[in-house]
């Protein structure tokens, strides 16, 4: 793999990461590589790239490391986490931008906490497919450059085929990256991380206050985009909150079929902390933790607490502006007003009452009557909407539905990757008119096909 590699993160204080080499695997085979993304990053592929994607060969200029961070997981503080099964090879530098290249599932690191550092095939294909779908849907996200099978088994509840994902991100800096140094009182590392983050992501920021406001703005936009797709992240822990404002770590994520605001899919989210309707509130909470980690850098801490509290409390106002932008686009409203908030919420209430399919209702608003049990109520809403719309609604026809993802994984574990490739092609062209090859992916699941629980990608 030829590219301009560097690793600026490796020049930060040495206690912020651990130098680590990926553990080689016995018999790697390329499943897929993302040629279009590679072209955008200025990467040229070579014959031995499978070895790079597997972690068996380190590309020139790379400086492999595992990043250290902490985090609140389901609201509970974990004082040390870190990359337990991922290795940051470095950064590809292209057009004056840096993009992290990370191997996920590449073996143990000093932060593995007893784990084997490996990934099995299912979560690797899920993240590849869903992250590329999110990109096609216009949502800020990490990307997938390649997936390889390792030829080695991974033991979970059963024996499963191993795999490694090559992930691309603007960076892998998280809220939890800041939290660990603030909690430890390591001002040198915290200051270095803050300066580095500003230089890399927010060059117009002049200090921690500007950085906080910029991150809040990006998080508000991100969550609004999620909500407009019926997407539920599932593990919005602070170690999964990207400072760059990208969707990261696709574990028990899911797209809703039938809509309900309290929908939860994650098998470990027993109390519904990260339910669909809670995501903006949780993002606010995460931003409060980020603000807290920046306060030690401020000269006047009392004044900073007051200023940062105002900034965090303003998250919801910013989110509502972004939500109007998203749902205005979905409803075909050039400008969404206060009155239009009710138009959107009333439709969602009807969908929740009747169990209507989120994606399919928005995809065909002019012909969605059959999605509802109370058709008279929908007709009344439709009359109101028709009077207000002044543009063509923009909505995807296809999203990565849970039952299709699970069927794809089952086929791949059995050695058949054709369903993965077919589903990937469909979800990465989500606005295209349906064809005989794709219309099946647009169908809501039958009662027997419904997937109600998803699991972390371990």
Short mmCIF file of C-alpha atoms in Angstrom, two decimals:
data_model
loop_
_atom_site.label_atom_id
_atom_site.label_comp_id
_atom_site.label_asym_id
_atom_site.label_seq_id
_atom_site.Cartn_x
_atom_site.Cartn_y
_atom_site.Cartn_z
CA UNK A 1 0.00 0.00 0.00
CA UNK A 2 1.62 3.23 -1.15
CA UNK A 3 0.62 6.44 0.61
CA UNK A 4 2.14 9.38 2.43
CA UNK A 5 2.16 7.89 5.94
CA UNK A 6 2.94 9.74 9.14
CA UNK A 7 1.86 9.43 12.77
CA UNK A 8 1.68 12.83 14.42
CA UNK A 9 -0.06 11.29 17.44
CA UNK A 10 3.16 9.41 18.21
CA UNK A 11 4.85 12.76 18.82
CA UNK A 12 2.58 13.56 21.75
CA UNK A 13 3.74 12.72 25.32
CA UNK A 14 4.72 9.05 25.54
CA UNK A 15 2.25 8.28 28.35
CA UNK A 16 -0.69 8.97 25.99
CA UNK A 17 -0.25 5.74 24.04
CA UNK A 18 1.62 2.46 23.88
CA UNK A 19 3.80 1.49 20.97
CA UNK A 20 2.53 -1.87 19.80
CA UNK A 21 2.89 -4.05 16.72
CA UNK A 22 -0.16 -5.91 15.34
CA UNK A 23 -0.05 -9.65 15.97
CA UNK A 24 0.41 -11.50 12.65
CA UNK A 25 -2.22 -14.00 11.55
CA UNK A 26 -1.71 -17.33 9.88
CA UNK A 27 -3.68 -17.29 6.65
CA UNK A 28 -5.18 -13.91 5.72
CA UNK A 29 -7.49 -13.51 2.77
CA UNK A 30 -8.91 -10.28 1.39
CA UNK A 31 -12.69 -10.08 1.64
CA UNK A 32 -13.12 -6.58 0.25
CA UNK A 33 -11.24 -3.34 -0.17
CA UNK A 34 -12.63 0.12 -0.81
CA UNK A 35 -10.98 1.32 -4.00
CA UNK A 36 -13.04 4.52 -4.18
CA UNK A 37 -12.04 5.57 -0.66
CA UNK A 38 -8.42 4.69 -1.36
CA UNK A 39 -8.43 6.99 -4.39
CA UNK A 40 -9.85 9.82 -2.27
CA UNK A 41 -7.03 9.31 0.25
CA UNK A 42 -4.27 9.12 -2.34
CA UNK A 43 -3.60 5.45 -1.58
CA UNK A 44 -2.27 3.12 -4.25
CA UNK A 45 -2.78 -0.58 -3.63
CA UNK A 46 -0.06 -3.19 -4.19
CA UNK A 47 0.05 -6.98 -4.42
CA UNK A 48 0.93 -7.54 -0.75
CA UNK A 49 -1.77 -5.30 0.73
CA UNK A 50 -3.62 -8.22 2.29
CA UNK A 51 -0.66 -8.61 4.63
CA UNK A 52 -0.95 -4.92 5.58
CA UNK A 53 -4.67 -5.17 6.22
CA UNK A 54 -4.11 -8.26 8.37
CA UNK A 55 -1.36 -6.63 10.42
CA UNK A 56 1.34 -8.95 9.12
CA UNK A 57 3.24 -6.13 7.37
CA UNK A 58 3.69 -2.53 8.47
CA UNK A 59 3.62 0.07 5.68
CA UNK A 60 6.54 2.47 5.31
CA UNK A 61 6.16 5.54 7.47
CA UNK A 62 3.67 3.96 9.89
CA UNK A 63 4.30 4.04 13.64
CA UNK A 64 1.81 1.58 15.18
CA UNK A 65 0.36 2.47 18.56
CA UNK A 66 -2.63 1.91 20.82
CA UNK A 67 -4.27 5.04 22.21
CA UNK A 68 -5.03 5.48 25.89
CA UNK A 69 -8.37 6.86 27.06
CA UNK A 70 -11.00 6.46 29.78
CA UNK A 71 -14.75 6.97 29.73
CA UNK A 72 -18.19 6.86 31.25
CA UNK A 73 -19.84 3.62 30.21
CA UNK A 74 -23.61 3.67 30.76
CA UNK A 75 -22.96 6.56 33.13
CA UNK A 76 -20.37 4.70 35.20
CA UNK A 77 -16.80 5.96 35.30
CA UNK A 78 -14.08 3.61 34.05
CA UNK A 79 -10.71 5.24 34.83
CA UNK A 80 -8.73 3.44 32.12
CA UNK A 81 -9.79 1.97 28.83
CA UNK A 82 -7.79 2.34 25.63
CA UNK A 83 -7.45 0.48 22.35
CA UNK A 84 -7.77 -3.11 23.48
CA UNK A 85 -8.09 -4.68 20.04
CA UNK A 86 -7.12 -1.89 17.70
CA UNK A 87 -3.82 -0.50 16.47
CA UNK A 88 -3.42 2.93 14.89
CA UNK A 89 -0.94 2.44 12.06
CA UNK A 90 -0.67 6.17 11.51
CA UNK A 91 -2.12 8.85 9.30
CA UNK A 92 -2.39 9.14 5.56
CA UNK A 93 -1.61 12.73 4.59
CA UNK A 94 -3.45 13.86 1.47
CA UNK A 95 -4.43 17.34 0.25
CA UNK A 96 -3.17 18.82 3.53
CA UNK A 97 -5.52 16.61 5.53
CA UNK A 98 -4.79 13.72 7.85
CA UNK A 99 -6.82 10.53 8.09
CA UNK A 100 -6.18 7.85 10.69
CA UNK A 101 -5.64 4.30 9.40
CA UNK A 102 -6.48 1.83 12.14
CA UNK A 103 -6.57 -1.96 12.25
CA UNK A 104 -9.44 -3.30 14.36
CA UNK A 105 -9.12 -6.87 15.58
CA UNK A 106 -5.34 -6.98 15.15
CA UNK A 107 -4.37 -8.58 18.45
CA UNK A 108 -3.68 -7.77 22.07
CA UNK A 109 -2.37 -4.42 23.31
CA UNK A 110 -1.39 -3.25 26.80
CA UNK A 111 -5.00 -2.04 27.14
CA UNK A 112 -6.72 -5.33 26.26
CA UNK A 113 -7.87 -5.93 29.86
CA UNK A 114 -7.81 -9.71 29.53
CA UNK A 115 -9.31 -9.83 26.05
CA UNK A 116 -7.77 -11.57 23.07
CA UNK A 117 -7.60 -8.41 20.95
CA UNK A 118 -9.33 -10.13 18.06
CA UNK A 119 -12.59 -9.60 16.19
CA UNK A 120 -14.82 -12.15 14.60
CA UNK A 121 -16.21 -11.88 11.10
CA UNK A 122 -19.72 -10.67 11.96
CA UNK A 123 -18.85 -7.33 13.65
CA UNK A 124 -16.21 -6.60 11.00
CA UNK A 125 -18.69 -6.97 8.14
CA UNK A 126 -21.37 -5.11 10.11
CA UNK A 127 -19.10 -2.10 10.69
CA UNK A 128 -17.84 -2.13 7.12
CA UNK A 129 -21.36 -2.17 5.72
CA UNK A 130 -23.04 0.23 8.17
CA UNK A 131 -20.25 2.81 8.17
CA UNK A 132 -20.19 2.90 4.37
CA UNK A 133 -23.98 3.15 4.35
CA UNK A 134 -23.83 6.09 6.75
CA UNK A 135 -21.34 7.83 4.48
CA UNK A 136 -23.65 7.33 1.51
CA UNK A 137 -26.52 8.74 3.61
CA UNK A 138 -24.49 11.89 4.24
CA UNK A 139 -23.77 11.28 7.92
CA UNK A 140 -20.30 12.08 9.35
CA UNK A 141 -18.71 8.72 10.09
CA UNK A 142 -15.61 6.63 10.21
CA UNK A 143 -15.06 4.72 6.97
CA UNK A 144 -13.98 1.20 6.02
CA UNK A 145 -10.95 0.69 3.78
CA UNK A 146 -10.73 -3.10 3.84
CA UNK A 147 -11.78 -6.30 5.56
CA UNK A 148 -9.76 -9.50 5.68
CA UNK A 149 -10.36 -12.92 7.14
CA UNK A 150 -7.51 -14.18 9.31
CA UNK A 151 -7.77 -17.90 8.75
CA UNK A 152 -7.77 -18.26 12.55
CA UNK A 153 -10.68 -19.01 14.88
CA UNK A 154 -12.02 -16.60 17.49
CA UNK A 155 -13.65 -18.09 20.56
CA UNK A 156 -16.72 -16.31 21.92
CA UNK A 157 -19.84 -18.24 22.96
CA UNK A 158 -18.77 -20.53 20.14
CA UNK A 159 -15.88 -20.81 17.67
CA UNK A 160 -16.14 -18.20 14.91
CA UNK A 161 -13.99 -17.10 11.95
CA UNK A 162 -11.62 -14.23 12.73
CA UNK A 163 -11.33 -11.02 10.73
CA UNK A 164 -9.64 -7.59 10.76
CA UNK A 165 -11.20 -4.29 9.70
CA UNK A 166 -9.12 -1.41 8.36
CA UNK A 167 -10.87 1.72 9.60
CA UNK A 168 -10.40 5.30 8.43
CA UNK A 169 -11.27 8.30 10.62
CA UNK A 170 -10.58 12.00 10.78
CA UNK A 171 -9.03 10.94 14.08
CA UNK A 172 -9.73 8.54 16.92
CA UNK A 173 -9.68 11.23 19.62
CA UNK A 174 -12.63 10.80 21.96
CA UNK A 175 -14.20 12.64 24.87
CA UNK A 176 -12.68 9.88 26.97
CA UNK A 177 -9.22 10.78 25.69
CA UNK A 178 -9.54 14.15 27.41
CA UNK A 179 -11.19 12.69 30.48
CA UNK A 180 -8.34 10.41 31.45
CA UNK A 181 -5.74 13.19 31.67
CA UNK A 182 -8.09 15.55 33.48
CA UNK A 183 -8.91 12.81 35.98
CA UNK A 184 -5.23 12.06 36.53
CA UNK A 185 -4.33 15.72 36.85
CA UNK A 186 -1.84 15.35 34.01
CA UNK A 187 -1.84 18.93 32.78
CA UNK A 188 1.03 18.41 30.35
CA UNK A 189 -0.83 15.66 28.50
CA UNK A 190 -4.16 17.51 28.68
CA UNK A 191 -2.64 20.69 27.28
CA UNK A 192 -0.79 18.79 24.56
CA UNK A 193 -3.96 16.93 23.57
CA UNK A 194 -5.99 20.14 23.47
CA UNK A 195 -3.44 21.95 21.30
CA UNK A 196 -3.15 18.92 19.02
CA UNK A 197 -6.94 18.59 18.63
CA UNK A 198 -7.35 22.28 17.83
CA UNK A 199 -4.56 22.18 15.25
CA UNK A 200 -5.89 19.03 13.61
CA UNK A 201 -9.66 19.59 13.69
CA UNK A 202 -10.54 23.14 14.69
CA UNK A 203 -7.76 25.50 13.57
CA UNK A 204 -9.98 28.54 14.03
CA UNK A 205 -10.35 27.82 17.75
CA UNK A 206 -8.20 29.96 20.03
CA UNK A 207 -8.45 27.85 23.18
CA UNK A 208 -10.54 25.37 25.20
CA UNK A 209 -13.67 27.53 25.13
CA UNK A 210 -13.75 27.70 21.34
CA UNK A 211 -12.94 23.99 21.15
CA UNK A 212 -15.89 23.12 23.40
CA UNK A 213 -18.31 25.19 21.32
CA UNK A 214 -17.05 23.68 18.06
CA UNK A 215 -17.39 20.11 19.33
CA UNK A 216 -20.89 20.82 20.65
CA UNK A 217 -21.91 22.14 17.23
CA UNK A 218 -20.63 19.03 15.45
CA UNK A 219 -22.22 16.66 17.94
CA UNK A 220 -25.57 18.42 17.60
CA UNK A 221 -25.44 18.05 13.83
CA UNK A 222 -24.44 14.39 14.10
CA UNK A 223 -27.26 13.41 16.46
CA UNK A 224 -29.82 15.24 14.32
CA UNK A 225 -28.67 13.23 11.30
CA UNK A 226 -29.03 10.01 13.30
CA UNK A 227 -32.54 10.95 14.35
CA UNK A 228 -33.54 11.66 10.77
CA UNK A 229 -32.64 8.09 9.82
CA UNK A 230 -34.15 6.30 12.79
CA UNK A 231 -30.62 5.30 13.76
CA UNK A 232 -29.82 4.17 17.30
CA UNK A 233 -26.14 4.03 18.20
CA UNK A 234 -26.63 1.80 21.21
CA UNK A 235 -23.48 2.64 23.19
CA UNK A 236 -23.13 6.42 23.46
CA UNK A 237 -20.45 6.14 26.12
CA UNK A 238 -17.95 9.00 26.32
CA UNK A 239 -15.24 6.73 24.94
CA UNK A 240 -17.43 6.37 21.84
CA UNK A 241 -17.95 10.12 21.38
CA UNK A 242 -15.64 11.38 18.64
CA UNK A 243 -14.17 14.84 19.07
CA UNK A 244 -14.26 15.16 15.27
CA UNK A 245 -18.05 14.71 15.31
CA UNK A 246 -18.07 11.40 13.45
CA UNK A 247 -20.11 8.29 14.14
CA UNK A 248 -17.66 5.80 15.63
CA UNK A 249 -17.75 2.25 17.00
CA UNK A 250 -20.66 0.42 15.39
CA UNK A 251 -21.41 -2.20 18.04
CA UNK A 252 -25.07 -2.88 18.87
CA UNK A 253 -26.25 -0.14 16.52
CA UNK A 254 -29.51 -0.48 14.62
CA UNK A 255 -31.89 1.32 12.29
CA UNK A 256 -35.51 1.20 13.38
CA UNK A 257 -38.08 -0.59 11.28
CA UNK A 258 -41.39 0.27 12.94
CA UNK A 259 -41.05 3.61 14.71
CA UNK A 260 -41.24 4.17 18.44
CA UNK A 261 -39.38 6.90 20.34
CA UNK A 262 -38.43 4.54 23.17
CA UNK A 263 -36.95 1.92 20.86
CA UNK A 264 -33.85 0.14 22.18
CA UNK A 265 -31.91 -2.61 20.44
CA UNK A 266 -28.71 -3.02 22.44
CA UNK A 267 -28.86 -6.18 24.53
CA UNK A 268 -26.77 -4.49 27.23
CA UNK A 269 -28.90 -1.33 27.47
CA UNK A 270 -31.32 -2.81 29.97
CA UNK A 271 -32.67 0.55 31.21
CA UNK A 272 -32.97 2.27 27.84
CA UNK A 273 -30.33 4.90 28.56
CA UNK A 274 -29.46 5.09 24.86
CA UNK A 275 -32.97 4.74 23.42
CA UNK A 276 -33.74 6.63 20.21
CA UNK A 277 -35.45 9.55 21.92
CA UNK A 278 -32.67 9.91 24.53
CA UNK A 279 -29.78 10.42 22.14
CA UNK A 280 -29.75 14.23 22.17
CA UNK A 281 -29.99 14.24 25.96
CA UNK A 282 -27.10 11.79 26.24
CA UNK A 283 -25.00 13.82 23.80
CA UNK A 284 -25.59 16.83 26.07
CA UNK A 285 -24.42 14.74 29.04
CA UNK A 286 -21.33 13.68 27.12
CA UNK A 287 -20.56 17.29 26.27
CA UNK A 288 -20.82 18.13 29.97
CA UNK A 289 -18.13 15.54 30.67
CA UNK A 290 -16.00 17.03 27.91
CA UNK A 291 -16.45 20.51 29.37
CA UNK A 292 -15.48 19.23 32.81
CA UNK A 293 -12.26 17.78 31.41
CA UNK A 294 -11.31 21.16 29.89
CA UNK A 295 -11.87 23.25 33.03
CA UNK A 296 -8.42 22.49 34.56
CA UNK A 297 -6.85 24.30 31.60
CA UNK A 298 -8.64 27.56 32.39
CA UNK A 299 -7.04 30.29 34.47
CA UNK A 300 -10.29 31.34 36.16
CA UNK A 301 -12.03 28.06 36.90
CA UNK A 302 -15.14 29.60 38.47
CA UNK A 303 -15.69 31.77 35.41
CA UNK A 304 -15.00 28.76 33.17
CA UNK A 305 -17.59 26.66 34.98
CA UNK A 306 -20.18 29.37 34.39
CA UNK A 307 -19.20 29.83 30.74
CA UNK A 308 -19.03 26.12 29.98
CA UNK A 309 -22.35 25.45 31.70
CA UNK A 310 -24.02 27.99 29.40
CA UNK A 311 -22.34 26.34 26.40
CA UNK A 312 -23.48 22.84 27.35
CA UNK A 313 -27.00 24.00 28.19
CA UNK A 314 -27.12 25.51 24.71
CA UNK A 315 -26.67 22.10 23.11
CA UNK A 316 -30.41 21.53 22.82
CA UNK A 317 -31.01 24.83 21.02
CA UNK A 318 -28.30 23.95 18.49
CA UNK A 319 -29.68 20.44 18.15
CA UNK A 320 -33.20 21.75 17.48
CA UNK A 321 -31.89 23.96 14.68
CA UNK A 322 -30.11 20.95 13.16
CA UNK A 323 -33.16 18.74 13.66
CA UNK A 324 -35.31 21.23 11.78
CA UNK A 325 -32.79 21.20 8.96
CA UNK A 326 -32.90 17.40 8.80
CA UNK A 327 -36.65 16.97 9.08
CA UNK A 328 -37.32 19.92 6.81
CA UNK A 329 -35.34 18.09 4.15
CA UNK A 330 -37.27 14.89 4.85
CA UNK A 331 -40.65 16.64 4.60
CA UNK A 332 -39.83 18.82 1.60
CA UNK A 333 -39.92 22.09 3.53
CA UNK A 334 -37.43 24.71 2.39
CA UNK A 335 -37.77 26.54 5.71
CA UNK A 336 -39.14 24.69 8.72
CA UNK A 337 -41.01 26.97 11.15
CA UNK A 338 -42.32 26.57 14.70
CA UNK A 339 -45.63 25.37 13.32
CA UNK A 340 -43.84 22.78 11.22
CA UNK A 341 -42.38 21.21 14.36
CA UNK A 342 -45.91 20.02 15.10
CA UNK A 343 -46.26 18.74 11.54
CA UNK A 344 -43.22 16.52 12.07
CA UNK A 345 -44.06 15.43 15.61
CA UNK A 346 -47.67 14.62 14.69
CA UNK A 347 -46.50 12.33 11.91
CA UNK A 348 -44.09 10.59 14.28
CA UNK A 349 -46.87 10.18 16.85
CA UNK A 350 -49.08 8.55 14.22
CA UNK A 351 -46.24 6.26 13.21
CA UNK A 352 -45.63 5.25 16.82
CA UNK A 353 -49.32 4.55 17.44
CA UNK A 354 -49.70 2.40 14.35
CA UNK A 355 -46.26 0.76 14.24
CA UNK A 356 -45.53 2.29 10.83
CA UNK A 357 -42.16 1.71 9.23
CA UNK A 358 -39.92 4.75 9.72
CA UNK A 359 -37.95 4.54 6.48
CA UNK A 360 -40.80 3.51 4.20
CA UNK A 361 -43.21 6.19 5.43
CA UNK A 362 -40.75 8.97 4.68
CA UNK A 363 -39.62 7.34 1.44
CA UNK A 364 -43.12 7.60 -0.02
CA UNK A 365 -44.99 10.31 1.85
CA UNK A 366 -47.34 10.80 -1.09
CA UNK A 367 -48.36 7.15 -0.94
CA UNK A 368 -47.90 6.08 2.68
CA UNK A 369 -51.56 5.62 3.61
CA UNK A 370 -51.32 1.84 3.69
CA UNK A 371 -48.60 2.07 6.34
CA UNK A 372 -51.18 3.24 8.90
CA UNK A 373 -54.03 1.58 10.74
CA UNK A 374 -55.80 4.89 11.35
CA UNK A 375 -55.91 6.01 7.74
CA UNK A 376 -58.29 8.87 8.41
CA UNK A 377 -55.77 10.37 10.83
CA UNK A 378 -53.01 10.03 8.23
CA UNK A 379 -55.25 11.57 5.57
CA UNK A 380 -55.81 14.59 7.80
CA UNK A 381 -52.07 14.92 8.38
CA UNK A 382 -51.39 14.50 4.68
CA UNK A 383 -53.75 17.36 3.83
CA UNK A 384 -51.89 19.66 6.22
CA UNK A 385 -48.53 18.56 4.82
CA UNK A 386 -49.56 18.98 1.18
CA UNK A 387 -50.45 22.61 1.85
CA UNK A 388 -47.04 23.27 3.37
CA UNK A 389 -44.53 21.36 1.25
CA UNK A 390 -42.60 23.47 -1.21
CA UNK A 391 -39.82 21.12 -2.28
CA UNK A 392 -39.19 17.48 -3.06
CA UNK A 393 -38.67 15.43 0.11
CA UNK A 394 -35.26 13.78 0.30
CA UNK A 395 -35.30 10.36 1.95
CA UNK A 396 -33.43 7.09 1.47
CA UNK A 397 -35.24 4.09 0.06
CA UNK A 398 -32.83 1.61 1.59
CA UNK A 399 -31.10 1.47 4.97
CA UNK A 400 -29.15 -1.44 6.52
CA UNK A 401 -32.13 -3.22 8.05
CA UNK A 402 -31.24 -5.44 10.97
CA UNK A 403 -32.68 -8.64 9.55
CA UNK A 404 -30.78 -8.19 6.29
CA UNK A 405 -27.54 -7.50 8.17
CA UNK A 406 -27.99 -10.61 10.31
CA UNK A 407 -28.79 -12.75 7.26
CA UNK A 408 -25.68 -11.40 5.53
CA UNK A 409 -23.51 -12.28 8.53
CA UNK A 410 -24.92 -15.80 8.77
CA UNK A 411 -24.18 -16.39 5.09
CA UNK A 412 -20.64 -15.03 5.42
CA UNK A 413 -19.87 -17.24 8.41
CA UNK A 414 -20.94 -20.15 6.22
CA UNK A 415 -18.51 -18.96 3.53
CA UNK A 416 -20.92 -17.15 1.21
CA UNK A 417 -20.06 -13.45 0.78
CA UNK A 418 -22.49 -12.79 -2.09
CA UNK A 419 -25.24 -11.50 0.26
CA UNK A 420 -22.72 -9.11 1.86
CA UNK A 421 -21.72 -7.69 -1.51
CA UNK A 422 -25.33 -7.38 -2.67
CA UNK A 423 -26.43 -5.62 0.50
CA UNK A 424 -23.38 -3.35 0.45
CA UNK A 425 -24.15 -2.29 -3.11
CA UNK A 426 -27.74 -1.48 -2.14
CA UNK A 427 -27.06 0.49 1.05
CA UNK A 428 -24.29 2.56 -0.52
CA UNK A 429 -26.72 3.82 -3.19
CA UNK A 430 -29.66 4.49 -0.85
CA UNK A 431 -31.49 7.16 -2.88
CA UNK A 432 -31.49 5.30 -6.21
CA UNK A 433 -34.77 4.01 -7.66
CA UNK A 434 -35.43 0.44 -6.62
CA UNK A 435 -34.64 -2.37 -9.03
CA UNK A 436 -35.35 -6.08 -9.04
CA UNK A 437 -31.97 -6.53 -7.34
CA UNK A 438 -32.62 -4.02 -4.55
CA UNK A 439 -36.35 -3.85 -3.86
CA UNK A 440 -36.15 -6.75 -1.42
CA UNK A 441 -33.81 -4.71 0.79
CA UNK A 442 -36.43 -1.96 1.07
CA UNK A 443 -39.08 -4.21 2.54
CA UNK A 444 -39.86 -4.05 6.22
CA UNK A 445 -39.25 -7.36 8.00
CA UNK A 446 -42.05 -9.79 8.65
CA UNK A 447 -42.85 -10.55 12.27
CA UNK A 448 -40.67 -13.67 12.06
CA UNK A 449 -37.75 -11.72 10.55
CA UNK A 450 -37.68 -8.90 13.11
CA UNK A 451 -34.45 -8.43 15.06
CA UNK A 452 -35.16 -6.90 18.45
CA UNK A 453 -31.74 -7.26 20.10
CA UNK A 454 -28.28 -6.43 18.83
CA UNK A 455 -24.96 -7.16 20.48
CA UNK A 456 -21.61 -5.43 20.88
CA UNK A 457 -19.02 -6.25 18.24
CA UNK A 458 -16.56 -8.24 20.31
#
